[in-house]
Short mmCIF file of C-alpha atoms in Angstrom, two decimals:
data_model
loop_
_atom_site.label_atom_id
_atom_site.label_comp_id
_atom_site.label_asym_id
_atom_site.label_seq_id
_atom_site.Cartn_x
_atom_site.Cartn_y
_atom_site.Cartn_z
CA LEU A 201 99.09 28.00 14.49
CA ALA A 202 101.54 27.15 16.11
CA LYS A 203 103.08 27.97 19.34
CA THR A 204 106.46 29.39 19.81
CA THR A 205 108.27 29.42 23.11
CA GLN A 206 111.19 31.93 23.53
CA PRO A 207 113.05 34.01 26.71
CA ILE A 208 111.51 36.83 28.13
CA SER A 209 115.30 38.23 28.22
CA MET A 210 118.93 39.05 27.79
CA ASP A 211 121.73 41.09 28.11
CA SER A 212 124.75 41.44 25.90
CA TYR A 213 127.90 43.93 25.34
CA GLU A 214 128.82 45.77 22.34
CA GLY A 215 130.58 44.01 19.70
CA GLN A 216 128.56 41.03 20.94
CA GLU A 217 127.39 38.39 18.53
CA VAL A 218 123.50 37.49 20.37
CA ASN A 219 121.39 34.18 19.32
CA ILE A 220 117.92 34.70 20.48
CA THR A 221 116.76 30.42 20.20
CA CYS A 222 113.07 30.01 19.71
CA SER A 223 110.84 26.70 19.29
CA HIS A 224 108.81 25.72 17.79
CA ASN A 225 107.16 22.27 17.58
CA ASN A 226 104.13 21.57 16.08
CA ILE A 227 105.45 24.42 13.37
CA ALA A 228 103.00 22.64 10.32
CA THR A 229 104.77 22.05 6.72
CA ASN A 230 102.78 25.54 5.27
CA ASP A 231 104.32 27.78 8.28
CA TYR A 232 107.03 30.05 7.44
CA ILE A 233 108.71 31.44 10.68
CA THR A 234 109.61 35.47 11.26
CA TRP A 235 111.41 38.26 13.22
CA TYR A 236 110.14 41.00 14.59
CA GLN A 237 111.87 43.51 16.27
CA GLN A 238 109.62 46.22 17.95
CA PHE A 239 112.00 49.73 19.37
CA PRO A 240 109.92 51.21 23.07
CA SER A 241 107.07 53.40 21.35
CA GLN A 242 107.55 51.83 17.77
CA GLY A 243 105.37 49.54 16.56
CA PRO A 244 107.28 46.31 15.75
CA ARG A 245 109.28 46.19 12.59
CA PHE A 246 110.32 43.13 9.89
CA ILE A 247 113.08 41.83 9.93
CA ILE A 248 114.03 38.78 8.83
CA GLN A 249 111.35 35.42 7.25
CA GLY A 250 112.61 31.82 6.93
CA TYR A 251 111.50 28.78 5.49
CA LYS A 252 114.84 26.62 6.02
CA THR A 253 118.03 26.36 5.81
CA LYS A 254 119.39 29.90 6.66
CA VAL A 255 118.11 33.35 5.52
CA THR A 256 120.35 36.97 5.61
CA ASN A 257 119.71 40.15 5.73
CA GLU A 258 121.72 43.84 6.67
CA VAL A 259 119.93 43.41 9.30
CA ALA A 260 120.60 39.23 10.22
CA SER A 261 120.69 36.22 10.16
CA LEU A 262 117.43 33.50 11.02
CA PHE A 263 118.90 29.82 11.22
CA ILE A 264 116.10 26.57 11.02
CA PRO A 265 117.53 23.16 11.37
CA ALA A 266 115.85 20.47 9.27
CA ASP A 267 113.10 19.33 11.67
CA ARG A 268 112.38 22.76 11.80
CA LYS A 269 110.95 22.68 15.30
CA SER A 270 113.64 25.72 16.56
CA SER A 271 114.55 28.97 14.80
CA THR A 272 117.84 31.51 16.06
CA LEU A 273 118.01 35.14 14.87
CA SER A 274 121.22 35.51 15.85
CA LEU A 275 122.47 38.99 14.89
CA PRO A 276 126.29 40.29 14.28
CA ARG A 277 128.54 43.00 16.76
CA VAL A 278 125.34 44.29 18.43
CA SER A 279 125.85 48.40 19.24
CA LEU A 280 122.94 49.72 21.96
CA SER A 281 120.54 50.73 19.11
CA ASP A 282 119.71 47.01 18.76
CA THR A 283 117.64 47.09 22.41
CA ALA A 284 114.22 46.20 22.16
CA VAL A 285 112.18 42.98 21.35
CA TYR A 286 112.51 40.83 19.37
CA TYR A 287 108.81 37.74 18.37
CA CYS A 288 109.10 35.54 16.61
CA LEU A 289 106.18 34.30 14.78
CA VAL A 290 104.94 31.50 12.76
CA GLY A 291 102.26 30.80 10.69
CA PRO A 292 101.15 30.22 6.66
CA THR A 293 100.81 31.47 3.72
CA GLY A 294 97.70 32.76 1.91
CA THR A 295 96.76 34.62 -0.85
CA GLY A 296 94.55 36.33 2.89
CA GLY A 297 94.93 37.94 6.56
CA PHE A 298 95.35 35.46 9.55
CA LYS A 299 95.38 35.46 12.16
CA THR A 300 98.43 37.23 13.55
CA ILE A 301 99.31 36.50 17.07
CA PHE A 302 102.29 38.51 19.06
CA GLY A 303 103.71 35.75 22.03
CA ALA A 304 105.51 38.38 25.43
CA GLY A 305 108.75 38.57 23.03
CA THR A 306 113.04 38.57 23.75
CA ARG A 307 114.05 41.91 25.75
CA LEU A 308 117.49 42.40 24.02
CA PHE A 309 119.62 44.32 26.87
CA VAL A 310 123.16 45.70 25.00
CA LYS A 311 125.33 46.89 27.37
CA ALA A 312 127.89 49.70 26.90
CA ASP B 69 104.83 55.07 -0.20
CA ALA B 70 103.95 55.61 2.40
CA GLY B 71 103.09 53.26 5.84
CA VAL B 72 100.00 52.23 7.92
CA ILE B 73 99.76 56.36 9.16
CA GLN B 74 97.58 56.63 12.32
CA SER B 75 95.38 59.19 14.02
CA PRO B 76 95.72 60.88 16.10
CA ARG B 77 98.92 59.79 17.86
CA HIS B 78 98.23 61.37 21.06
CA GLU B 79 94.71 61.84 22.43
CA VAL B 80 94.21 62.18 26.63
CA THR B 81 89.83 62.21 27.23
CA GLU B 82 87.89 61.63 29.96
CA MET B 83 86.09 58.77 31.71
CA GLY B 84 82.78 57.83 29.65
CA GLN B 85 83.83 60.01 26.75
CA GLU B 86 83.53 57.98 22.47
CA VAL B 87 86.99 58.01 21.19
CA THR B 88 87.17 57.08 17.67
CA LEU B 89 90.99 56.23 16.38
CA ARG B 90 91.15 55.81 12.51
CA CYS B 91 93.95 53.99 10.14
CA LYS B 92 95.26 53.97 6.66
CA PRO B 93 96.75 50.68 5.36
CA ILE B 94 99.20 50.53 2.96
CA SER B 95 97.91 50.87 -0.25
CA GLY B 96 97.32 47.57 -2.10
CA HIS B 97 97.14 45.86 1.45
CA ASN B 98 94.18 43.34 1.54
CA SER B 99 93.88 42.74 5.54
CA LEU B 100 93.85 45.10 7.87
CA PHE B 101 94.90 44.16 12.47
CA TRP B 102 94.17 46.50 15.14
CA TYR B 103 95.74 44.98 18.30
CA ARG B 104 96.28 47.40 21.74
CA GLN B 105 99.92 47.29 24.36
CA THR B 106 99.95 47.36 28.12
CA MET B 107 103.06 46.56 29.79
CA MET B 108 100.88 44.10 31.46
CA ARG B 109 98.99 42.48 28.80
CA GLY B 110 101.89 42.35 26.10
CA LEU B 111 101.00 43.27 22.58
CA GLU B 112 97.09 42.21 21.99
CA LEU B 113 95.05 41.31 18.72
CA LEU B 114 92.38 42.97 19.29
CA ILE B 115 90.07 41.85 15.77
CA TYR B 116 91.49 41.99 11.40
CA PHE B 117 89.33 42.02 8.20
CA ASN B 118 90.32 40.42 5.25
CA ASN B 119 89.00 41.92 2.29
CA ASN B 120 87.52 45.07 4.09
CA VAL B 121 85.25 42.26 5.94
CA PRO B 122 85.88 40.98 9.76
CA ILE B 123 87.32 38.20 9.66
CA ASP B 124 88.55 37.21 13.81
CA ASP B 125 86.74 39.43 16.34
CA SER B 126 87.55 37.38 19.02
CA GLY B 127 90.24 39.65 21.55
CA MET B 128 87.63 42.92 21.22
CA PRO B 129 87.13 42.59 24.85
CA GLU B 130 83.71 43.66 25.29
CA ASP B 131 80.79 45.36 23.90
CA ARG B 132 82.58 48.83 24.20
CA PHE B 133 84.40 48.09 21.66
CA SER B 134 83.78 47.71 18.16
CA ALA B 135 86.17 48.66 14.75
CA LYS B 136 84.21 49.48 11.71
CA MET B 137 86.48 48.76 7.70
CA PRO B 138 83.88 50.44 5.69
CA ASN B 139 87.13 50.70 2.28
CA ALA B 140 89.92 49.79 1.66
CA SER B 141 91.46 52.39 3.24
CA PHE B 142 90.08 53.12 5.75
CA SER B 143 88.86 51.92 9.51
CA THR B 144 88.32 53.12 12.81
CA LEU B 145 88.39 51.80 16.21
CA LYS B 146 85.70 52.93 18.41
CA ILE B 147 85.61 52.47 22.07
CA GLN B 148 82.28 54.17 23.77
CA PRO B 149 82.15 54.97 26.79
CA SER B 150 86.16 55.01 27.67
CA GLU B 151 87.62 53.87 30.52
CA PRO B 152 91.27 53.86 32.06
CA ARG B 153 91.84 50.37 31.52
CA ASP B 154 91.46 50.78 28.03
CA SER B 155 94.29 53.75 27.99
CA ALA B 156 97.28 51.63 25.75
CA VAL B 157 99.06 52.27 23.00
CA TYR B 158 96.44 51.29 20.13
CA PHE B 159 98.06 49.84 16.88
CA CYS B 160 97.00 49.53 13.51
CA ALA B 161 98.55 47.53 10.68
CA SER B 162 98.74 45.71 7.92
CA SER B 163 99.39 43.19 5.33
CA ARG B 164 99.33 41.96 1.42
CA PRO B 165 98.02 39.88 -0.54
CA GLY B 166 100.12 37.04 -1.85
CA PHE B 167 101.82 37.66 0.88
CA SER B 168 104.77 35.25 2.28
CA GLY B 169 104.20 34.16 6.70
CA ASN B 170 103.46 36.87 8.77
CA THR B 171 104.54 39.46 7.11
CA ILE B 172 102.77 42.68 8.38
CA TYR B 173 103.10 45.99 8.45
CA PHE B 174 102.79 48.33 11.71
CA GLY B 175 102.20 52.08 11.38
CA GLU B 176 103.38 54.22 14.52
CA GLY B 177 99.99 54.04 16.62
CA SER B 178 97.68 55.52 18.57
CA TRP B 179 98.62 56.53 23.14
CA LEU B 180 95.74 56.76 23.82
CA THR B 181 95.48 58.11 27.79
CA VAL B 182 91.91 57.52 29.59
CA VAL B 183 91.82 59.07 32.67
#
């Protein structure tokens, strides 16, 4: 499984765009990049997934360069409610489950 | 659709007692995961099942912990005997066949306090 590295914590202010970068130098050809969000007292929840280039949904955008050795989660105009831990995971497709390991994640704190 | 359902949501028990945590995965999902989360150790994968079969239990901390999945709609995580250091939030998660990458769905967790 590809190892990921992301900042331990980030601070931002309401209304700003937040970019969280994750490094995954040994990503494999069949690996996808997935980001999860965890609020206090809740389990992590899926927010976005991509394989290459750019993916956008109603919550965030995910930018993946051509070499796929890193990815950037972009949260537009954050609010106080975006304060959470954000996890970057890299893993393969498959018809069954596989060992899904969460790292320490990035603690985002949004200030008023 | 119902999400992953865990019970109990909260449990306080005395050291030495047996604790059983229960999980009902999302219907149609064939993989099930048990995680434990603490401030010190973060989110740890304890064990995961595919098609009701345990695939990797290397994260189970010691023999006091055991997990079963007797059918596709039910799993248990048991701690016997419990110790104060087992106090944590225990999450169950599931994923469906043919999914892309790491898309798994978590329950709301079981908050365990061992005194």
